[in-house]
XYZ file of C-alpha atoms in Angstrom:
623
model
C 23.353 13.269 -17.499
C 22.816 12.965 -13.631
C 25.603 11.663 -12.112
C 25.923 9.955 -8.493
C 28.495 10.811 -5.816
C 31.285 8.409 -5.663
C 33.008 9.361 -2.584
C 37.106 9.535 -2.923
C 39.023 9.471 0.166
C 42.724 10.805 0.530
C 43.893 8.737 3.267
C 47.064 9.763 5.119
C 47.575 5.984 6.073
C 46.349 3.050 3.879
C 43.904 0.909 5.296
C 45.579 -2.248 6.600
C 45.549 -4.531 3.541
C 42.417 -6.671 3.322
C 42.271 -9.240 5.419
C 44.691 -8.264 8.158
C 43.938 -8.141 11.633
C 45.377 -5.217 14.061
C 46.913 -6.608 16.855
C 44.893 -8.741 19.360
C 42.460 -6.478 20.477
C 39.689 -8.414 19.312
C 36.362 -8.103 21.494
C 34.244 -10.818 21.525
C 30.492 -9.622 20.022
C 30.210 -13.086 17.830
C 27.144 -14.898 16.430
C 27.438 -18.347 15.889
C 25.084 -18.875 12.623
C 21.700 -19.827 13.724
C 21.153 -23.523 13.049
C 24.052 -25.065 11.144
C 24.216 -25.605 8.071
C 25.714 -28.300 5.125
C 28.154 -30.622 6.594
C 29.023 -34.011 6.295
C 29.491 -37.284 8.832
C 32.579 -35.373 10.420
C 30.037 -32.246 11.222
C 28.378 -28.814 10.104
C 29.809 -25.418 8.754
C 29.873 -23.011 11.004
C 29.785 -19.168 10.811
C 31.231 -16.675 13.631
C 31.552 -12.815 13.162
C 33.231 -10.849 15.832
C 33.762 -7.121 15.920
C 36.365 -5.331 18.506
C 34.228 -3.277 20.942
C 31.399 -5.217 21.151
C 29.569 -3.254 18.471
C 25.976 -5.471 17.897
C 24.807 -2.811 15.244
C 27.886 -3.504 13.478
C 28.127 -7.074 13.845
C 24.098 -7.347 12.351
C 25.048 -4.656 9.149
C 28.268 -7.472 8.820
C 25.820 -10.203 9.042
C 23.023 -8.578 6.738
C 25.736 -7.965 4.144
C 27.757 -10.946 4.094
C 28.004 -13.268 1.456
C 28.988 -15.893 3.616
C 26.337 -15.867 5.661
C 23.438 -15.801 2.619
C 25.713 -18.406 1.014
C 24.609 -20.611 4.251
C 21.367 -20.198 4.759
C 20.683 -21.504 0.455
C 22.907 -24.075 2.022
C 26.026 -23.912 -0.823
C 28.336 -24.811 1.350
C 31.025 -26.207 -0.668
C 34.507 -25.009 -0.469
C 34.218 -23.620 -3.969
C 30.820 -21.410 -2.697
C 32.192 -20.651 0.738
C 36.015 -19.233 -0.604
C 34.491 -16.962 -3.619
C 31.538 -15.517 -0.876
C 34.815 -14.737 2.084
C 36.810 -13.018 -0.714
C 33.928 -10.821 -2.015
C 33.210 -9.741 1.543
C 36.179 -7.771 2.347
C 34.603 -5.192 -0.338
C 31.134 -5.614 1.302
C 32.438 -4.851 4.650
C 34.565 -2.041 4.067
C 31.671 -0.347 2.585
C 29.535 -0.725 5.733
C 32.642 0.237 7.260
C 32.286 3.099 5.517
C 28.943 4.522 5.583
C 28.950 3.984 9.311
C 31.782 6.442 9.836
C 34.945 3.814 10.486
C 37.669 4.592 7.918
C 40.907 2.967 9.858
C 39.114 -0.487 9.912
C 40.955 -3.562 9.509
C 39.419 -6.880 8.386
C 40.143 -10.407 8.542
C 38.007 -13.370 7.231
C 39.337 -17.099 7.536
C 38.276 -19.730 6.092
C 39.373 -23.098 8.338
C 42.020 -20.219 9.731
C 43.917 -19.295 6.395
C 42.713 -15.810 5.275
C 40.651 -16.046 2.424
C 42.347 -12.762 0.652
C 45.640 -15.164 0.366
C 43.942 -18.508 -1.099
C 43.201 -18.460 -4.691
C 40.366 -19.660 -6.417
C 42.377 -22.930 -7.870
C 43.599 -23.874 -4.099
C 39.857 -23.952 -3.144
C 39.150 -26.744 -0.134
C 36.174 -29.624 -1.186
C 35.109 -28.436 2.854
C 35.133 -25.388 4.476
C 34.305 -26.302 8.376
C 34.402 -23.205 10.170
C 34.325 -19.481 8.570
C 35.047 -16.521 11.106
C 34.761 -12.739 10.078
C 36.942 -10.569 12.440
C 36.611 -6.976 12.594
C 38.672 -4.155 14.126
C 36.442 -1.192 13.067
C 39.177 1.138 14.926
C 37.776 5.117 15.775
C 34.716 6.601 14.328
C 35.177 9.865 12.007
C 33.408 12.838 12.406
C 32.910 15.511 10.646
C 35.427 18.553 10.889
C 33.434 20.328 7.931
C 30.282 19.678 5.913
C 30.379 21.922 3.067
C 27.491 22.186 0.171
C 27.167 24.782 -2.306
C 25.350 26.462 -3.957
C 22.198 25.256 -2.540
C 18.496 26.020 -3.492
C 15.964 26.931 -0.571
C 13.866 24.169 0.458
C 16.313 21.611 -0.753
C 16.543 18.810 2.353
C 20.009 18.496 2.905
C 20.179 15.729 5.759
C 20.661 17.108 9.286
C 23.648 14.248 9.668
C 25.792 16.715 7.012
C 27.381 18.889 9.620
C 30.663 19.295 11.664
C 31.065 17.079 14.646
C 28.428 14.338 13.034
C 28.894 11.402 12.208
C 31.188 11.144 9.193
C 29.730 8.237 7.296
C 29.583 7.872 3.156
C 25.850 7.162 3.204
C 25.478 10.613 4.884
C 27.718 12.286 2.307
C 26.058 10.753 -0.776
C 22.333 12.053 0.460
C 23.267 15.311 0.842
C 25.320 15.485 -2.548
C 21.664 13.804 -4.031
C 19.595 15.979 -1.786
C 21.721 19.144 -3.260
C 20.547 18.221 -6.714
C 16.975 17.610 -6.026
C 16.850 20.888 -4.633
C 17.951 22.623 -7.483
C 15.301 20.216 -9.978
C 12.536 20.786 -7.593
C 13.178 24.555 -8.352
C 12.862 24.145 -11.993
C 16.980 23.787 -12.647
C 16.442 19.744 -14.589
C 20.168 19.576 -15.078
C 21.632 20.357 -12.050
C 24.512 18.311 -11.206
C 27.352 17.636 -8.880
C 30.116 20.184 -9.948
C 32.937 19.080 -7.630
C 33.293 16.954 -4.913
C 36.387 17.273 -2.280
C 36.719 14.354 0.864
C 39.821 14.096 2.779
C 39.687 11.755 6.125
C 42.365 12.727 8.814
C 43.824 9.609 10.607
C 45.293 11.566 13.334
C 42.432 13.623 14.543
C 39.480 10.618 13.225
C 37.972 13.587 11.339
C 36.727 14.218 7.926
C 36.803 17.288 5.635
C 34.118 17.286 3.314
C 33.246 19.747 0.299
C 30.428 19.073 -2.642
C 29.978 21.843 -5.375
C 26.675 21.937 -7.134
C 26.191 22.878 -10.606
C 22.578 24.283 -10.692
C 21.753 24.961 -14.689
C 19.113 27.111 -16.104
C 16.081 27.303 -15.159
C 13.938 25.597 -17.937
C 10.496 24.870 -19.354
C 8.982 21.474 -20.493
C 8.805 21.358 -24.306
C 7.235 18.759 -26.281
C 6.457 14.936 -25.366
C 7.521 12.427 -27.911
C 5.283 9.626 -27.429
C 6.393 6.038 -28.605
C 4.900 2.348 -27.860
C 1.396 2.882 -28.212
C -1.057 0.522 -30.741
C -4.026 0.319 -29.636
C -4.934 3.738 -27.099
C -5.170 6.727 -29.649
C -2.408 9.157 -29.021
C -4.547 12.122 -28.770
C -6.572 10.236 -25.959
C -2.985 9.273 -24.265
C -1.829 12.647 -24.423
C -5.315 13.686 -22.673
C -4.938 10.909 -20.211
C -1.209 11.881 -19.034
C -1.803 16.196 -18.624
C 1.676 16.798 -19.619
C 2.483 20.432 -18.468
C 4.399 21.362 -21.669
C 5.329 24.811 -21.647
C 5.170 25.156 -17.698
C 8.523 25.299 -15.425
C 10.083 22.276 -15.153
C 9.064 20.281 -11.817
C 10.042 16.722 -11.590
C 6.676 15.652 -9.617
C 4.958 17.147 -12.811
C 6.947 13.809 -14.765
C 5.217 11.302 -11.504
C 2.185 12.654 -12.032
C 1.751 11.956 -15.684
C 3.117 8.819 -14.694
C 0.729 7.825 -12.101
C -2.135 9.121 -14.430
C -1.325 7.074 -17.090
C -0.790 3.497 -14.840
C -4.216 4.335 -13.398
C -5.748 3.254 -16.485
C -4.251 -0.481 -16.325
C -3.775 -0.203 -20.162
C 0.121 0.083 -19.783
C 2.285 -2.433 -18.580
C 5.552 -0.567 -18.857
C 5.523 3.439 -18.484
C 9.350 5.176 -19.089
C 9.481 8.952 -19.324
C 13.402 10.228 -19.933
C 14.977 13.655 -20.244
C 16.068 14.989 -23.036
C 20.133 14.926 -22.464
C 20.205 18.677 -23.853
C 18.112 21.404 -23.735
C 16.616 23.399 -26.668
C 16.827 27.127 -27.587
C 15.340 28.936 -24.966
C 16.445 26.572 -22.128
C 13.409 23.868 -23.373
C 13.301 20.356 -22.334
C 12.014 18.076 -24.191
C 10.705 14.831 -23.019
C 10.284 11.450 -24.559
C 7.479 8.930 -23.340
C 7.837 5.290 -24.369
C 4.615 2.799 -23.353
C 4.509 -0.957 -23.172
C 0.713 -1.549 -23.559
C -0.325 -4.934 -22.043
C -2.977 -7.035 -22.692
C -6.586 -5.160 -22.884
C -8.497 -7.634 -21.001
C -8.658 -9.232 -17.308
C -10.810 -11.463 -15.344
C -11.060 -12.567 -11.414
C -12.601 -13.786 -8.765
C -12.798 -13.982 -4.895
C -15.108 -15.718 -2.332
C -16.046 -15.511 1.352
C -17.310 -18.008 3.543
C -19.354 -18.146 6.562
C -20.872 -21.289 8.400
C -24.003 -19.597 8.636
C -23.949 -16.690 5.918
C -22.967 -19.160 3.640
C -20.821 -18.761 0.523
C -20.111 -15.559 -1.359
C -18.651 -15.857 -4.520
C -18.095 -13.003 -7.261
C -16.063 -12.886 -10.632
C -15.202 -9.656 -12.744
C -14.225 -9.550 -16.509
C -12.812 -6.100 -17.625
C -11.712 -4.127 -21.082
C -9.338 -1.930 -20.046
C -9.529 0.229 -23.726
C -12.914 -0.636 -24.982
C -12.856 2.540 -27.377
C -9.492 2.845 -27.752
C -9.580 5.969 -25.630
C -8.477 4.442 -22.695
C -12.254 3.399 -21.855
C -12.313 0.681 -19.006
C -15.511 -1.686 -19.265
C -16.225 -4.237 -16.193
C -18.655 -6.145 -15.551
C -19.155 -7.521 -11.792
C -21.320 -10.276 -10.882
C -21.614 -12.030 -7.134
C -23.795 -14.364 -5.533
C -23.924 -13.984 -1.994
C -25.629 -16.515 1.274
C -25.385 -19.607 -1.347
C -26.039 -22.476 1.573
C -27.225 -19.712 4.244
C -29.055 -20.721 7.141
C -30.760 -17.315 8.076
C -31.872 -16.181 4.223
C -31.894 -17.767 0.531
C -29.386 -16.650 -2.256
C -28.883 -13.227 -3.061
C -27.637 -12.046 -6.479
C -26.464 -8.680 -8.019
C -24.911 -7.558 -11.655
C -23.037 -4.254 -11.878
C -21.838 -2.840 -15.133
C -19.461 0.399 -15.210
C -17.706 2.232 -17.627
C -15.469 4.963 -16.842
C -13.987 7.255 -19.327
C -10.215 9.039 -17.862
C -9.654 12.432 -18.671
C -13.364 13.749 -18.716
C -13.196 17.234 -17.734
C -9.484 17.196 -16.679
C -6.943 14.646 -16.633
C -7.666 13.726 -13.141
C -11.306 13.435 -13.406
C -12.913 10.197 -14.735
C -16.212 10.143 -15.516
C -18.401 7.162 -15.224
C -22.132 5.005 -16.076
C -23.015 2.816 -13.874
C -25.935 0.357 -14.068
C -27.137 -2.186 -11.275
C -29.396 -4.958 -11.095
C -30.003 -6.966 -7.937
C -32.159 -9.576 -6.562
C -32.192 -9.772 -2.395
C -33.294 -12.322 -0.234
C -32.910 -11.609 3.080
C -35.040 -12.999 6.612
C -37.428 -10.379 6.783
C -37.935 -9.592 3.408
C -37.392 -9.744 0.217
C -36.150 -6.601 -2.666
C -35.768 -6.539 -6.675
C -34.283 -3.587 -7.480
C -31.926 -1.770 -10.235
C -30.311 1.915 -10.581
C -28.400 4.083 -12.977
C -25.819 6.678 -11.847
C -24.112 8.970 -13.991
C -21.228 10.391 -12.340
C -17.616 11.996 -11.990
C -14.496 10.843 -9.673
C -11.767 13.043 -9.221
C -8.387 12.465 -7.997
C -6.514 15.746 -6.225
C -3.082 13.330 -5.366
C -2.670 10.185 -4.335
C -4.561 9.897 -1.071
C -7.305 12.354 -1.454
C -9.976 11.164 -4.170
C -13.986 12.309 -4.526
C -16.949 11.358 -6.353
C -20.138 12.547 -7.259
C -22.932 10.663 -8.732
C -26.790 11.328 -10.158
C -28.861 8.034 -9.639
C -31.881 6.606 -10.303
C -33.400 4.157 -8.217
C -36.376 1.702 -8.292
C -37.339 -1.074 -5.928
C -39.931 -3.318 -4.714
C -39.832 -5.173 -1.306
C -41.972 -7.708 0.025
C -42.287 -8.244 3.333
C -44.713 -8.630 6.322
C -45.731 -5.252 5.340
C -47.126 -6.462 1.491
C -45.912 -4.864 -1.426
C -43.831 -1.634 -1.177
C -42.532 0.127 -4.667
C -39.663 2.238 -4.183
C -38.732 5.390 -6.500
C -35.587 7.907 -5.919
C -33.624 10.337 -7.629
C -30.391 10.936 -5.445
C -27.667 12.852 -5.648
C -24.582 10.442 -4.064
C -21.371 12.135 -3.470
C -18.285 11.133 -1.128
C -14.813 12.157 -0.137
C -11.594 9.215 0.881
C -8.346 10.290 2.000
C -5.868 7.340 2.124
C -2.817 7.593 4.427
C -2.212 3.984 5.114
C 0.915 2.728 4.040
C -0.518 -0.421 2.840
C -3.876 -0.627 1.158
C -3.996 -4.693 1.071
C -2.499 -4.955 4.499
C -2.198 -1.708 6.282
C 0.775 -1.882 9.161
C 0.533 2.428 9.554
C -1.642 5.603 8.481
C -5.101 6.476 8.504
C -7.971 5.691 6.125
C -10.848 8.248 6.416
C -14.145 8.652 4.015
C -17.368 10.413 4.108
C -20.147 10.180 2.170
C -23.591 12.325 1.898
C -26.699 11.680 -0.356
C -29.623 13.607 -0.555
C -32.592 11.721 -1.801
C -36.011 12.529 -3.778
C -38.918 10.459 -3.516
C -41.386 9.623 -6.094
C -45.368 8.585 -4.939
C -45.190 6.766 -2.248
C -41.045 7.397 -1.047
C -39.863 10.194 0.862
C -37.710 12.735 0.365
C -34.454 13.215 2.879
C -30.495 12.874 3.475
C -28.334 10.070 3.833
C -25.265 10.493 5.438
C -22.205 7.713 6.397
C -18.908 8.421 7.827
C -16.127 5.886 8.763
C -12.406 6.196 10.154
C -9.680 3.804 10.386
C -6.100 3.667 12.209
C -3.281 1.561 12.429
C 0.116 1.870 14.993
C 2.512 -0.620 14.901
C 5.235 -1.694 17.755
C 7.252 -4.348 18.981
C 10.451 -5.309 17.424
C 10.013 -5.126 13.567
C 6.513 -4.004 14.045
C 5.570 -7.482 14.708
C 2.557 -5.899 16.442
C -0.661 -4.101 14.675
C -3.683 -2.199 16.510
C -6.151 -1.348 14.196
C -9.511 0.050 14.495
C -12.203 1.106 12.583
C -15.607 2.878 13.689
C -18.257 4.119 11.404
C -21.369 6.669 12.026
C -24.777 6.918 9.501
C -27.797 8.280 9.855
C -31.065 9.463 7.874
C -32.812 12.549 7.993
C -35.649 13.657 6.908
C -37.960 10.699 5.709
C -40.099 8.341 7.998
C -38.412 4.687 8.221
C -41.463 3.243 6.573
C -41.283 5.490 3.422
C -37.853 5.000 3.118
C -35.904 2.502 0.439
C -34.722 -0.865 2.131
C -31.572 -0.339 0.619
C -30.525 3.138 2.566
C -31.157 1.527 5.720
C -28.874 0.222 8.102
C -28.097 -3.100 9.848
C -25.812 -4.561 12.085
C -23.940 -7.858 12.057
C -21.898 -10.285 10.053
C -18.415 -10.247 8.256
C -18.249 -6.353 7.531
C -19.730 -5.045 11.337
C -19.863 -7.429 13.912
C -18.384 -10.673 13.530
C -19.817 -13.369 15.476
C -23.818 -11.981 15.023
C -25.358 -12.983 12.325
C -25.380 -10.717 9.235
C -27.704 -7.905 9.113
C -29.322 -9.218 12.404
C -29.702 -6.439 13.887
C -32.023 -3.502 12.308
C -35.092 -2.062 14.215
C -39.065 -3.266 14.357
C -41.395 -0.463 13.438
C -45.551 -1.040 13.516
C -46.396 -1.192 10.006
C -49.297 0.684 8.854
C -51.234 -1.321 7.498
C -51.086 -4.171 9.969
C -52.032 -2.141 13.080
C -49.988 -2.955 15.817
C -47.946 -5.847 14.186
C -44.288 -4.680 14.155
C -41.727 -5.769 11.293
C -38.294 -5.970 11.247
C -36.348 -3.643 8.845
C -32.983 -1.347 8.955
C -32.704 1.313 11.443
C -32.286 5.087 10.559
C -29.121 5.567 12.212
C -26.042 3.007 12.924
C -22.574 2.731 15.167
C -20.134 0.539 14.627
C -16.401 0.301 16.273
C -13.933 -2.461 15.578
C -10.329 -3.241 17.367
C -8.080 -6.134 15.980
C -4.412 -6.617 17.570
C -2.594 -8.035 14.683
C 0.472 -10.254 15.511
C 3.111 -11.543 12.833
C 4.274 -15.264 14.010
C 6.189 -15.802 11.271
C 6.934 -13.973 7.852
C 3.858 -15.065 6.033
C 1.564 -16.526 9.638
C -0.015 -13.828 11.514
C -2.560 -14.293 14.490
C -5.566 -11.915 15.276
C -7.590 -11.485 18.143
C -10.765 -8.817 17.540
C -13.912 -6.780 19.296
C -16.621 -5.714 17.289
C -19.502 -3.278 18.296
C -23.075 -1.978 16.827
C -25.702 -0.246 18.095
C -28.778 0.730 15.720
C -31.806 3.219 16.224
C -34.738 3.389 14.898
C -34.855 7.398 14.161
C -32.546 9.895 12.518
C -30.209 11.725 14.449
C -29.693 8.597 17.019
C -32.691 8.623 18.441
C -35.491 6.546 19.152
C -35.815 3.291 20.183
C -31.787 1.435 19.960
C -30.518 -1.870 20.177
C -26.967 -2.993 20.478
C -24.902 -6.293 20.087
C -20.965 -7.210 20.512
C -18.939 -10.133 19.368
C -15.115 -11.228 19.824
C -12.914 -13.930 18.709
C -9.466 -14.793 16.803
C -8.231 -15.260 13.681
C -5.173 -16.234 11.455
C -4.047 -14.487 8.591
C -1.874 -16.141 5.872
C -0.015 -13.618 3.361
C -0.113 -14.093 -0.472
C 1.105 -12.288 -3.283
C -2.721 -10.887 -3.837
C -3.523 -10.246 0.219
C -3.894 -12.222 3.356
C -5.796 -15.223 3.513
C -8.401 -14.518 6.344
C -10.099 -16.904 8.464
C -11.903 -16.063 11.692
C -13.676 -17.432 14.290
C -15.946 -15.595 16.311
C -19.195 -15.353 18.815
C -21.544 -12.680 20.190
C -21.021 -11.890 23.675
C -23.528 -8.993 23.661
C -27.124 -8.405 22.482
C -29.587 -11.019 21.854
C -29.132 -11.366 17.799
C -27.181 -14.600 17.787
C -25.890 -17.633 19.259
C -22.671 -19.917 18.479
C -19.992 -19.861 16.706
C -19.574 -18.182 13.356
C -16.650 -18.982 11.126
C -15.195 -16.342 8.723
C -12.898 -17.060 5.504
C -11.730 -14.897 2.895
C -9.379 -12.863 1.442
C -7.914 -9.706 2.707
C -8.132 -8.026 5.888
C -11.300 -7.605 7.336
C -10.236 -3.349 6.813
């Protein structure tokens, strides 16, 4: 079995024992706990933590870590509470002590100004009025050698593990674990700590350290054992997870069949363990054990707009329809329910998608549509088919490719237009931020190309769409967010008249410009069979940008303030006749276990495509 570093330490002068103070030289860094807490009529308890030197990283670790001080803030402030936190606190302290370098440290906690180490748990006061944490941390050890061996190449032993750094226990304890990983990442799954040798030095504040690895054999994966499962056959779960049996052993190989299997939501618990020892011909065996959880799922979610209206959709799922790990959902939303600008608009999408089609990271997928628009200018039935494949190459890079079938027929100023393609949709995300719900950091790039063949009277040509987003935060504890988002599409190829409704683009509303109204902004062509009479419809190419400054108030209250941007054109390849339109305005954000809570309020301050105030609320970020 692995085992961790515990660090021994042959001291060549006993720490002072707990709870005593060295001498007076006691420097006055304190922190009287923020807002007081418990009391009675004769006044509050009170917390003060001082460290000689005038350390403040020190005094915060003390504070982060001390028992006391989380004992006041869930206001237990009885004696009782107070005594049992002080006494465990000499132990929590040291530690910090510890993995900060200081190994001559002496430590004093008083409770009312007895030490706490000298009261026992039967003498116990009903009050505790004052508690005080005094610290003399005394030199800080460095490193006089930082010895590791044998060690694999590649391994990431910390750059803090050398002589004349920072002696701390923390730094000793990566590199020991680093060590090992290097050896496991090169195919040795029992390496292990072989020795370990610390000695600190009193005299000269120095430590000598020496860790001895243990690398193993080089193995193989063997077999999987798979336990747990009922309902997902276990020839489709061994499908699903890829296990590389028979391939050197790599422990991302075990987070990878891990991360393939918790993609298909049918397991609730996933647990894949080493085999303690090794087979003939340095095999290792592996045993998977699966907690499946329940097969089906519904929710819901809703946006709301004072002049788009309501959106509301719902989703019911199957996550094993087949018992191969099949995922069935069914999507339904009705959108602009109590619009001003349109009437309602309703759509139905059903999608099955099949894991391990081709290879265990490629899913493959039917997906049918049905939808029923309603929109100011004009007015679309329409429904499509796809057939297609996503495939996941790691975590942040995923693509997809698609055949589809579409049909449509629009009404509109122009009569009756019908509406026949066979395209060919395919797209590429990569996914760097470091929160999908609520990104704080990383980039989130996609691109997405579809070349299109018309039937009778629709034309042939390319669609293409491209967006970026980014996300820096600053300020103390990142309290501060910049994000921005700007997207580029175009058509090529096919005249804006002959072209579905549905590849077109627009400007305005909740997902472009907030504060215009949605899809306000497209382009007016001459229609030909009204000669001279123009209609409004998408444009054939679109630009949108988007800034937010993000703001945390408080831990769950967070303020926005935001610029949109969008220009459309009435040709491919941004030309042609454009039009543009801006909007601005604030919002507050409200975390939940599920997302923020979004509302907005915004209005245009560019373009002539709206007027007044539009009001946003939802869930999520708005990207």
């Amino acid at each position: 079995m692995r085992r961790f570093l515990g660090t021994v330490l042959a001291v060549s002068t006993a720490l002072a024992g707990a709870g005593l103070l060295a001498g007076d030289a006691r420097a006055q860094s304190s922190w009287p706990f923020s807002g007081l807490f418990g009391g009675d009529e004769e006044g509050p308890v009170a917390l003060e933590i001082t460290v000689a030197g005038g350390d403040a990283g020190l005094e915060r670790a003390f504070r982060n870590t001390s028992l006391i001080s989380a004992a006041l803030a869930e206001d237990r402030i009885s004696g009782q509470d107070i005594l049992a936190a002080a006494r465990a606190d000499y132990a929590r302290i040291l530690g910090v002590l510890y993995d900060e370098g200081y190994y001559a440290g002496n430590i004093s906690i008083t409770v009312d100004g007895i030490e706490a180490a000298e009261v026992t748990p039967l003498d116990a006061p009903d009050l505790v009025r004052r508690a005080v944490i005094a610290v003399d941390p005394g030199p800080r050890f460095r490193f006089s050698r930082a010895q590791i061996a044998p060690v694999a190449p590649g391994s990431a032993i910390p750059d803090g593990y050398a002589a004349a750094e920072v002696a701390g226990t923390g730094t000793i304890r990566r590199a020991a674990v680093a060590g090992v990983d290097g050896w496991r990442n090169a195919g040795h799954a029992k390496a292990d700590i072989a020795g370990q040798e610390i000695t600190a030095e009193h005299d000269s504040a120095t430590v000598d350290s020496r860790i001895a690895l243990e690398p193993g054999p080089a193995v193989r994966f063997g077999q999987m054992r798979v336990s747990g499962n009922q309902r997902l056959n276990e020839r489709r779960l061994r499908k699903i997870a890829g296990f590389p049996e028979g391939e050197r052993f790599d422990p991302e190989d075990l987070d990878t069949v891990r991360s393939r299997l918790r993609r298909t939501g049918v397991f609730s618990s996933i647990t894949l363990t080493e085999a303690d020892d090794l087979r003939q011909g340095e095999i290792l065996d592996v045993d998977l054990t699966v907690i499946e959880q329940r097969p089906r799922r519904v929710g819901a979610g809703f946006e709301v707009s004072n002049t788009e209206g309501v959106q509301v959709s719902a989703y019911w799922m199957h996550r094993n329809l087949l018992g191969g790990g099949e995922r069935l959902r069914i999507d339904g939303r009705v959108k602009d329910i109590g619009s001003t600008t349109s009437d309602r608009d309703d759509q139905l999408t059903l999608r099955i998608d099949r894991p391990a089609t081709i290879t265990a990271d490629t899913t493959g997928y039917v997906e049918t549509d049905f939808a029923r628009m309603r929109e100011e200018d004009y007015s679309e039935d329409s429904a499509s088919l796809s057939l297609g494949f996503s495939h996941i190459f790691n975590d942040r890079l995923t693509a997809d490719i698609a055949g589809q079938y579409r049909i449509s027929r629009v009404f509109d100023a122009n009569g009756r237009t019908d509406f026949r393609v066979l395209a060919l949709p395919s797209g590429v995300v990569w996914d760097r931020r470091d929160e999908p719900n609520n990104a704080k950091s990383g980039t989130w790039l996609s691109a997405e190309i579809m070349p299109f063949y018309g039937f009778d009277e629709t034309d042939s040509g390319l669609r293409a769409l491209g967006e970026g987003r980014a996300y820096v935060s600053f300020g103390e504890n990142d309290r501060f967010t910049l994000a921005t988002r700007g997207r580029l599409g175009t058509i090529l190829g096919s005249d804006i008249r002959r072209t579905p409704r549905g590849f077109l683009f627009y400007s305005g509303g909740g997902g472009s410009v907030r504060g215009q109204p949605y899809q306000s902004l497209g382009a007016d062509v001459i229609t030909t069979r009204m000669a001279g009479e123009n209609i409004r419809t998408g444009g054939m190419s679109l630009a949108n940008a988007t800034a937010e400054l993000r703001f945390q108030l408080r831990e769950r209250i967070g303020v926005v303030a935001f610029a949109d941007y969008g220009r459309v054109w009435s040709e491919g390849s941004f030309d042609g006749i454009d039009r543009d339109h801006a909007g601005a305005g604030i919002g507050l954000r409200y975390d939940t276990p599920i997302g923020p809570l979004r509302f907005d309020v915004a209005g245009p301050v560019a373009g002539d495509t709206g007027s007044g105030v539009q009001l946003y609320l939802g869930l999520g970020q708005a990207f």
